[in-house]
Short mmCIF file of C-alpha atoms (C1' of nucleotides) in Angstrom, two decimals:
data_model
loop_
_atom_site.label_atom_id
_atom_site.label_comp_id
_atom_site.label_asym_id
_atom_site.label_seq_id
_atom_site.Cartn_x
_atom_site.Cartn_y
_atom_site.Cartn_z
CA MET N 777 12.05 2.79 29.76
CA ARG N 778 13.89 2.66 26.44
CA ILE N 779 12.67 1.88 22.75
CA GLY N 780 13.25 -1.90 22.86
CA GLU N 781 11.34 -2.35 26.07
CA LEU N 782 8.11 -0.38 25.08
CA ALA N 783 8.38 -2.18 21.80
CA ARG N 784 7.91 -5.28 23.74
CA LYS N 785 5.37 -4.42 25.88
CA ALA N 786 3.28 -2.90 23.15
CA GLY N 787 3.80 -6.02 20.98
CA THR N 788 5.55 -4.08 18.25
CA THR N 789 8.82 -3.19 16.91
CA THR N 790 11.28 -0.54 17.56
CA ARG N 791 11.40 0.56 13.69
CA THR N 792 7.59 0.86 14.05
CA LEU N 793 8.20 3.35 17.15
CA ARG N 794 11.04 5.48 15.02
CA TYR N 795 8.43 5.44 12.10
CA TYR N 796 5.70 7.04 14.47
CA GLU N 797 8.33 9.59 15.88
CA ALA N 798 9.06 10.25 12.58
CA ARG N 799 5.50 11.22 11.67
CA GLY N 800 5.17 13.15 14.91
CA LEU N 801 2.77 10.88 16.28
CA LEU N 802 4.77 9.50 19.42
CA PRO N 803 7.50 11.77 20.10
CA ALA N 804 10.03 10.73 22.47
CA ARG N 805 12.47 12.54 25.29
CA ARG N 806 16.07 12.09 24.87
CA GLY N 807 18.31 10.90 27.59
CA GLU N 808 21.79 12.57 27.95
CA ASN N 809 23.16 9.36 25.85
CA GLY N 810 20.65 10.49 23.09
CA TYR N 811 18.74 7.07 23.65
CA ARG N 812 14.97 7.89 23.39
CA ARG N 813 13.07 7.38 26.78
CA TYR N 814 9.44 6.45 27.39
CA ASP N 815 7.19 6.22 30.09
CA GLU N 816 3.67 4.32 31.11
CA GLU N 817 1.95 7.44 29.30
CA ASP N 818 3.47 6.80 26.07
CA LEU N 819 2.58 2.74 26.52
CA ARG N 820 -1.22 3.82 26.69
CA LEU N 821 -0.97 6.31 23.78
CA LEU N 822 0.72 3.23 21.67
CA HIS N 823 -2.08 1.21 22.81
CA GLN N 824 -4.61 3.47 21.66
CA ILE N 825 -2.80 3.57 18.15
CA ARG N 826 -2.53 -0.07 17.98
CA LEU N 827 -6.06 -0.58 18.68
CA LEU N 828 -7.36 1.81 15.85
CA GLN N 829 -4.87 0.31 13.57
CA ASP N 830 -6.22 -3.14 14.21
CA PHE N 831 -9.70 -1.39 13.31
CA GLY N 832 -8.32 -0.49 9.96
CA PHE N 833 -7.45 3.41 10.85
CA GLU N 834 -4.86 4.80 8.91
CA LEU N 835 -2.08 6.24 11.10
CA GLU N 836 -3.15 9.83 10.42
CA GLU N 837 -6.63 8.86 11.62
CA THR N 838 -5.21 8.12 15.04
CA ARG N 839 -3.79 11.30 15.74
CA PRO N 840 -6.96 13.03 17.17
CA PHE N 841 -7.51 9.88 19.64
CA VAL N 842 -3.66 9.98 20.63
CA ASP N 843 -4.08 14.11 20.96
CA CYS N 844 -6.86 13.49 22.95
CA LEU N 845 -5.53 11.29 25.56
CA ARG N 846 -2.37 13.53 25.86
CA ALA N 847 -4.55 16.56 26.47
CA GLY N 848 -5.33 14.46 29.60
CA HIS N 849 -8.95 13.19 28.78
CA PRO N 850 -9.47 9.76 30.24
CA SER N 851 -9.99 8.27 27.07
CA GLY N 852 -8.78 8.54 23.54
CA ASP N 853 -12.56 8.96 22.13
CA SER N 854 -13.43 11.71 24.91
CA CYS N 855 -13.01 14.47 22.28
CA PRO N 856 -15.12 15.50 19.70
CA ALA N 857 -12.30 15.28 16.90
CA SER N 858 -12.48 11.57 17.88
CA LEU N 859 -15.90 11.15 17.39
CA ASP N 860 -16.00 12.86 14.11
CA VAL N 861 -13.41 10.35 12.94
CA TYR N 862 -15.46 7.43 14.28
CA ARG N 863 -18.57 8.64 12.53
CA ARG N 864 -16.80 8.87 9.23
CA LYS N 865 -14.96 5.46 9.69
CA LEU N 866 -18.49 3.90 10.50
CA ASP N 867 -19.91 5.47 6.99
CA GLU N 868 -16.87 4.39 5.27
CA LEU N 869 -17.19 1.00 6.59
CA ASP N 870 -20.69 0.59 5.68
CA ALA N 871 -19.93 1.66 2.28
CA VAL N 872 -17.17 -0.78 1.74
CA ILE N 873 -19.34 -3.38 3.24
CA GLU N 874 -22.30 -2.97 1.17
CA ARG N 875 -19.90 -2.95 -1.99
CA LEU N 876 -18.25 -6.04 -1.02
CA ARG N 877 -21.47 -7.73 -0.39
CA GLN N 878 -22.96 -6.53 -4.11
CA VAL N 879 -19.69 -7.93 -5.31
CA ARG N 880 -19.99 -11.16 -3.51
CA GLU N 881 -23.51 -11.47 -4.77
CA GLN N 882 -22.47 -11.08 -8.28
CA MET N 883 -19.68 -13.53 -8.14
CA GLY N 884 -21.66 -15.92 -6.55
CA ALA N 885 -24.12 -15.92 -9.26
CA GLN N 886 -21.44 -15.93 -12.08
CA LEU N 887 -19.50 -19.14 -10.26
CA ALA N 888 -23.30 -20.65 -10.34
CA ARG N 889 -23.98 -19.92 -13.60
CA ALA N 890 -20.51 -21.15 -15.04
CA GLU N 891 -20.47 -24.26 -13.03
CA LEU N 892 -23.99 -25.19 -14.45
CA GLU N 893 -22.63 -24.58 -18.12
CA ALA N 894 -19.43 -26.71 -17.02
CA SER N 895 -21.80 -29.64 -15.61
CA ALA N 896 -23.69 -29.46 -19.10
CA GLN N 897 -20.75 -29.84 -21.23
CA GLN N 898 -18.60 -32.05 -19.07
CA PRO N 899 -20.38 -35.35 -17.92
CA PRO N 900 -19.03 -37.64 -20.25
CA ALA N 901 -15.03 -36.89 -19.96
CA PRO N 902 -12.92 -34.28 -18.48
CA ARG N 903 -11.91 -31.66 -21.36
CA CYS N 904 -10.91 -28.35 -20.26
CA GLU N 905 -6.91 -28.88 -20.23
CA LEU N 906 -5.97 -25.38 -18.34
CA THR N 907 -5.94 -27.06 -14.83
CA GLN N 908 -4.40 -29.55 -12.72
CA ALA N 909 -6.89 -30.49 -10.27
CA PRO N 910 -9.87 -32.43 -11.05
CA SER N 911 -12.02 -31.35 -8.33
CA GLY N 912 -12.21 -29.86 -4.89
CA ARG N 913 -8.86 -29.41 -2.82
CA ARG N 914 -9.94 -26.29 -1.19
CA GLU N 915 -8.34 -26.21 1.93
CA GLN N 916 -5.78 -23.79 1.19
CA GLU N 917 -4.27 -22.57 4.81
CA ARG N 918 -4.80 -19.03 5.45
CA GLY N 919 -1.52 -17.80 5.99
CA PRO N 920 -0.35 -14.25 7.78
CA ASP N 921 -2.33 -12.95 4.91
CA ASP N 922 -5.08 -10.24 5.97
CA ASP N 923 -6.79 -7.25 5.45
CA ALA N 924 -6.17 -4.91 2.17
CA VAL N 925 -9.83 -3.83 2.11
CA GLU N 926 -9.26 -1.48 -0.61
CA MET H 969 -6.26 -0.66 -33.84
CA ARG H 970 -3.71 1.28 -32.00
CA ILE H 971 -3.03 1.46 -28.46
CA GLY H 972 -4.80 4.89 -27.94
CA GLU H 973 -8.10 3.54 -29.75
CA LEU H 974 -8.11 0.64 -27.71
CA ALA H 975 -7.42 2.26 -24.49
CA ARG H 976 -10.43 4.63 -25.28
CA LYS H 977 -12.66 1.65 -25.94
CA ALA H 978 -12.03 -0.09 -22.69
CA GLY H 979 -12.41 3.28 -20.85
CA THR H 980 -8.56 2.87 -19.64
CA THR H 981 -5.22 4.51 -20.37
CA THR H 982 -2.31 3.54 -22.62
CA ARG H 983 -0.24 3.41 -19.79
CA THR H 984 -2.23 0.50 -18.32
CA LEU H 985 -2.19 -1.41 -21.65
CA ARG H 986 1.57 -1.06 -21.65
CA TYR H 987 1.66 -2.37 -17.82
CA TYR H 988 -0.40 -5.18 -18.91
CA GLU H 989 2.18 -6.26 -21.65
CA ALA H 990 4.68 -5.97 -19.62
CA ARG H 991 2.97 -8.18 -17.24
CA GLY H 992 2.63 -10.63 -19.94
CA LEU H 993 -1.13 -10.34 -19.90
CA LEU H 994 -2.02 -8.53 -22.92
CA PRO H 995 0.80 -8.79 -25.41
CA ALA H 996 0.34 -7.07 -28.61
CA ARG H 997 1.35 -7.52 -32.22
CA ARG H 998 3.63 -5.07 -33.49
CA GLY H 999 3.15 -3.29 -36.99
CA GLU H 1000 6.29 -2.23 -39.32
CA ASN H 1001 6.68 1.31 -37.43
CA GLY H 1002 6.93 -0.37 -34.37
CA TYR H 1003 3.60 0.53 -33.19
CA ARG H 1004 1.21 -1.88 -31.10
CA ARG H 1005 -1.60 -3.38 -32.87
CA TYR H 1006 -4.77 -5.03 -31.28
CA ASP H 1007 -8.14 -6.39 -32.72
CA GLU H 1008 -11.52 -7.05 -31.46
CA GLU H 1009 -10.34 -10.09 -29.52
CA ASP H 1010 -7.89 -8.19 -27.34
CA LEU H 1011 -10.99 -5.66 -26.54
CA ARG H 1012 -12.52 -8.69 -24.96
CA LEU H 1013 -9.49 -10.00 -23.15
CA LEU H 1014 -9.39 -6.29 -21.68
CA HIS H 1015 -12.98 -5.96 -20.81
CA GLN H 1016 -12.44 -9.56 -18.93
CA ILE H 1017 -9.51 -7.98 -17.02
CA ARG H 1018 -11.22 -4.90 -16.07
CA LEU H 1019 -14.48 -6.45 -15.05
CA LEU H 1020 -12.52 -8.72 -12.65
CA GLN H 1021 -10.53 -5.71 -11.71
CA ASP H 1022 -13.87 -4.04 -10.65
CA PHE H 1023 -14.26 -6.98 -8.46
CA GLY H 1024 -11.32 -6.33 -6.81
CA PHE H 1025 -9.35 -9.16 -8.36
CA GLU H 1026 -5.63 -8.55 -8.47
CA LEU H 1027 -4.07 -8.70 -11.88
CA GLU H 1028 -2.27 -11.88 -11.66
CA GLU H 1029 -5.70 -13.33 -10.54
CA THR H 1030 -7.28 -12.44 -13.92
CA ARG H 1031 -4.63 -14.24 -15.78
CA PRO H 1032 -6.59 -17.72 -15.99
CA PHE H 1033 -9.75 -15.94 -17.39
CA VAL H 1034 -7.68 -14.33 -19.71
CA ASP H 1035 -6.03 -17.61 -20.82
CA CYS H 1036 -9.27 -19.41 -20.90
CA LEU H 1037 -10.61 -16.60 -23.28
CA ARG H 1038 -7.56 -16.76 -25.56
CA ALA H 1039 -7.74 -20.77 -25.57
CA GLY H 1040 -10.95 -20.16 -27.46
CA HIS H 1041 -13.53 -20.99 -24.70
CA PRO H 1042 -16.67 -18.99 -24.93
CA SER H 1043 -16.10 -17.03 -21.72
CA GLY H 1044 -13.31 -16.42 -19.44
CA ASP H 1045 -14.93 -18.66 -16.77
CA SER H 1046 -15.30 -21.81 -18.68
CA CYS H 1047 -12.46 -23.58 -17.68
CA PRO H 1048 -11.62 -24.77 -13.92
CA ALA H 1049 -8.80 -22.79 -13.17
CA SER H 1050 -11.24 -19.99 -13.63
CA LEU H 1051 -13.83 -21.19 -11.24
CA ASP H 1052 -11.12 -22.19 -8.59
CA VAL H 1053 -10.28 -18.53 -8.60
CA TYR H 1054 -13.85 -17.79 -8.15
CA ARG H 1055 -14.41 -20.11 -5.25
CA ARG H 1056 -10.83 -18.67 -3.49
CA LYS H 1057 -12.25 -15.04 -4.11
CA LEU H 1058 -15.62 -15.79 -2.47
CA ASP H 1059 -14.12 -17.46 0.44
CA GLU H 1060 -11.70 -14.34 0.95
CA LEU H 1061 -14.64 -11.97 0.00
CA ASP H 1062 -16.91 -13.78 2.76
CA ALA H 1063 -13.67 -13.51 5.63
CA VAL H 1064 -13.38 -9.92 4.75
CA ILE H 1065 -16.66 -8.70 4.96
CA GLU H 1066 -17.11 -10.79 8.27
CA ARG H 1067 -14.25 -9.41 9.91
CA LEU H 1068 -15.67 -5.55 8.77
CA ARG H 1069 -18.77 -6.40 10.18
CA GLN H 1070 -17.14 -7.22 13.29
CA VAL H 1071 -15.00 -4.14 13.27
CA ARG H 1072 -18.20 -1.98 12.37
CA GLU H 1073 -19.95 -3.18 15.33
CA GLN H 1074 -17.31 -2.74 17.89
CA MET H 1075 -16.71 0.79 16.40
CA GLY H 1076 -20.63 1.58 16.58
CA ALA H 1077 -20.69 0.37 20.58
CA GLN H 1078 -17.50 2.57 21.06
CA LEU H 1079 -18.94 5.55 19.29
CA ALA H 1080 -22.36 5.01 21.37
CA ARG H 1081 -20.50 4.53 24.76
CA ALA H 1082 -18.44 7.70 23.96
CA GLU H 1083 -21.36 9.80 23.09
CA LEU H 1084 -23.17 8.85 26.17
CA GLU H 1085 -20.26 10.04 27.99
CA ALA H 1086 -19.88 13.03 26.44
CA SER H 1087 -23.50 13.96 26.73
CA ALA H 1088 -23.13 13.08 30.64
CA GLN H 1089 -20.36 15.59 30.86
CA GLN H 1090 -21.23 18.53 28.74
CA PRO H 1091 -24.46 19.61 29.97
CA PRO H 1092 -23.47 22.50 32.07
CA ALA H 1093 -20.50 23.91 30.25
CA PRO H 1094 -18.20 22.72 27.28
CA ARG H 1095 -15.17 21.42 28.36
CA CYS H 1096 -13.43 19.03 26.34
CA GLU H 1097 -10.77 21.15 24.47
CA LEU H 1098 -7.61 20.00 23.12
CA THR H 1099 -5.54 22.21 25.76
CA GLN H 1100 -3.10 21.42 28.05
CA ALA H 1101 -4.14 19.52 30.92
CA PRO H 1102 -2.85 20.98 34.23
CA SER H 1103 -1.72 17.32 35.58
CA GLY H 1104 1.88 16.50 36.24
CA ARG H 1105 4.13 17.46 33.45
CA ARG H 1106 6.63 14.63 32.63
CA GLU H 1107 10.01 14.21 34.09
CA GLN H 1108 12.81 16.54 32.86
CA GLU H 1109 11.56 19.78 31.43
CA ARG H 1110 12.09 20.26 27.63
CA GLY H 1111 13.60 22.88 25.32
CA PRO H 1112 11.62 26.10 24.49
CA ASP H 1113 8.92 24.52 22.78
CA ASP H 1114 6.31 21.58 23.49
CA ASP H 1115 5.72 20.05 19.91
CA ALA H 1116 2.64 21.39 18.17
CA VAL H 1117 2.27 19.48 15.20
CA GLU H 1118 -0.21 20.97 12.65
"C1'" DG Q 680 38.83 -4.73 28.73
"C1'" DT Q 681 35.85 -7.04 26.33
"C1'" DA Q 682 31.93 -9.36 25.00
"C1'" DG Q 683 27.46 -8.63 23.44
"C1'" DA Q 684 23.07 -6.81 24.11
"C1'" DC Q 685 21.12 -2.54 23.25
"C1'" DC Q 686 20.78 2.20 20.98
"C1'" DT Q 687 21.82 5.64 17.43
"C1'" DT Q 688 21.16 7.50 12.21
"C1'" DG Q 689 20.77 6.99 7.58
"C1'" DA Q 690 19.65 4.63 3.30
"C1'" DC Q 691 17.61 1.67 0.46
"C1'" DC Q 692 13.68 -2.20 -0.33
"C1'" DC Q 693 8.91 -3.93 -0.28
"C1'" DC Q 694 3.99 -4.56 -2.20
"C1'" DG Q 695 -0.02 -3.09 -6.60
"C1'" DA Q 696 -1.12 -0.66 -10.24
"C1'" DC Q 697 -0.25 2.52 -12.33
"C1'" DG Q 698 1.05 8.24 -12.94
"C1'" DT Q 699 4.05 11.44 -14.85
"C1'" DC Q 700 7.66 13.05 -17.15
"C1'" DA Q 701 11.93 12.85 -20.78
"C1'" DA Q 702 13.50 12.53 -25.04
"C1'" DC Q 703 12.56 10.66 -29.28
"C1'" DG Q 704 10.48 8.54 -33.63
"C1'" DC Q 705 6.16 8.35 -37.09
"C1'" DC Q 706 2.77 10.42 -39.82
"C1'" DA Q 707 -1.12 13.59 -41.57
"C1'" DG Q 708 -2.66 18.29 -42.94
"C1'" DC Q 709 -1.74 22.80 -44.48
"C1'" DG F 437 8.85 21.98 -43.72
"C1'" DC F 438 6.44 22.49 -39.54
"C1'" DT F 439 3.04 21.69 -36.43
"C1'" DG F 440 0.58 19.00 -33.58
"C1'" DG F 441 -1.07 14.37 -32.37
"C1'" DC F 442 -0.06 10.14 -32.20
"C1'" DG F 443 3.58 6.45 -30.93
"C1'" DT F 444 7.95 4.63 -28.40
"C1'" DT F 445 11.00 3.30 -24.33
"C1'" DG F 446 12.99 4.22 -19.84
"C1'" DA F 447 12.90 5.65 -15.50
"C1'" DC F 448 11.52 7.68 -11.42
"C1'" DG F 449 7.37 8.59 -8.29
"C1'" DT F 450 3.24 7.70 -5.59
"C1'" DC F 451 0.99 5.45 -1.37
"C1'" DG F 452 1.30 3.31 3.87
"C1'" DG F 453 3.50 1.04 7.03
"C1'" DG F 454 6.94 -0.31 7.88
"C1'" DG F 455 11.75 -4.52 7.16
"C1'" DT F 456 16.35 -4.74 6.77
"C1'" DC F 457 21.09 -3.49 6.47
"C1'" DA F 458 25.43 -0.80 7.98
"C1'" DA F 459 28.30 1.65 10.48
"C1'" DG F 460 29.04 3.18 14.46
"C1'" DG F 461 27.93 4.85 19.84
"C1'" DT F 462 26.58 3.26 24.82
"C1'" DC F 463 25.91 0.27 28.59
"C1'" DT F 464 26.42 -3.66 31.52
"C1'" DA F 465 28.48 -7.95 33.05
"C1'" DC F 466 31.99 -10.87 33.69
#
DNA sequence: GTAGACCTTGACCCCGACGTCAACGCCAGC
DNA sequence: GCTGGCGTTGACGTCGGGGTCAAGGTCTAC
């Protein structure tokens, strides 16, 4: 199959596939006309990459898994190198989560303190003019925003 | 004081201070020679910025806090606009933490499964190597080299 | 034989928070 | 007056994972 079809099947874009190829992660054979040609095996590799990306892996970190699959193993994590990456990522993940948890805690305390002080000042009349909304209005739809975990 | 001194006192760099000024976040007065001049108030503002940055705020998100301080309030979070940012960040934080927690869980399960499979295969002889599998090569032989990145 | 869907490479753009020159001005001490 | 350490602006680089043209080649259907 050609690049467009593979992209559709994997739910990604042709630009992304060319990018992966440029990184040496998913090289393609070429037909006589110079078009890239892929097969089902490539689709599997690509699925592996996307899965790990969704987990927050950097592209380079998916390489051991892809190599493992390409070497003929049943799954990308059948090789020691992949397991090492898993373990490292788990450690990282634990560290990040813990840090965020602490930040969350401190911020929650700050907010509580600030709200308390505000309510001690504000009761009679609205004063602080650096705002527009008088109170809650917090739905703020969540757009295509997401990760950015450090 | 001049830029270098402020940077040292706040544990940051002159480049950073110029960047903040370019963003309009921490404008500086100028001496006759064109040098930036700062005072203790600026140091306070800067501390507020750095604190929030450490919390993972983007620069723009610190602006309400800085404005609040500059408006004469005792602390950066004495203003409703700042509290709104707190609340929004807390929500974001909760969402991110939860997502990471789930990823951590899935990955832990993957690792456990992979380790189990590995131990079921490995005992007799070491197998899992990153060598070519004897299985079918892909259609159309390639040039004088199978790519080996690294 | 031609439209239009697909492919090719190359090149520049984006975000955030700066780092890192380069080339020059200002000022203090010796 | 010269060196060295400050300061100034401006411009480009970084990192990841692509997006978005632009200018052209190919293939397929009608």
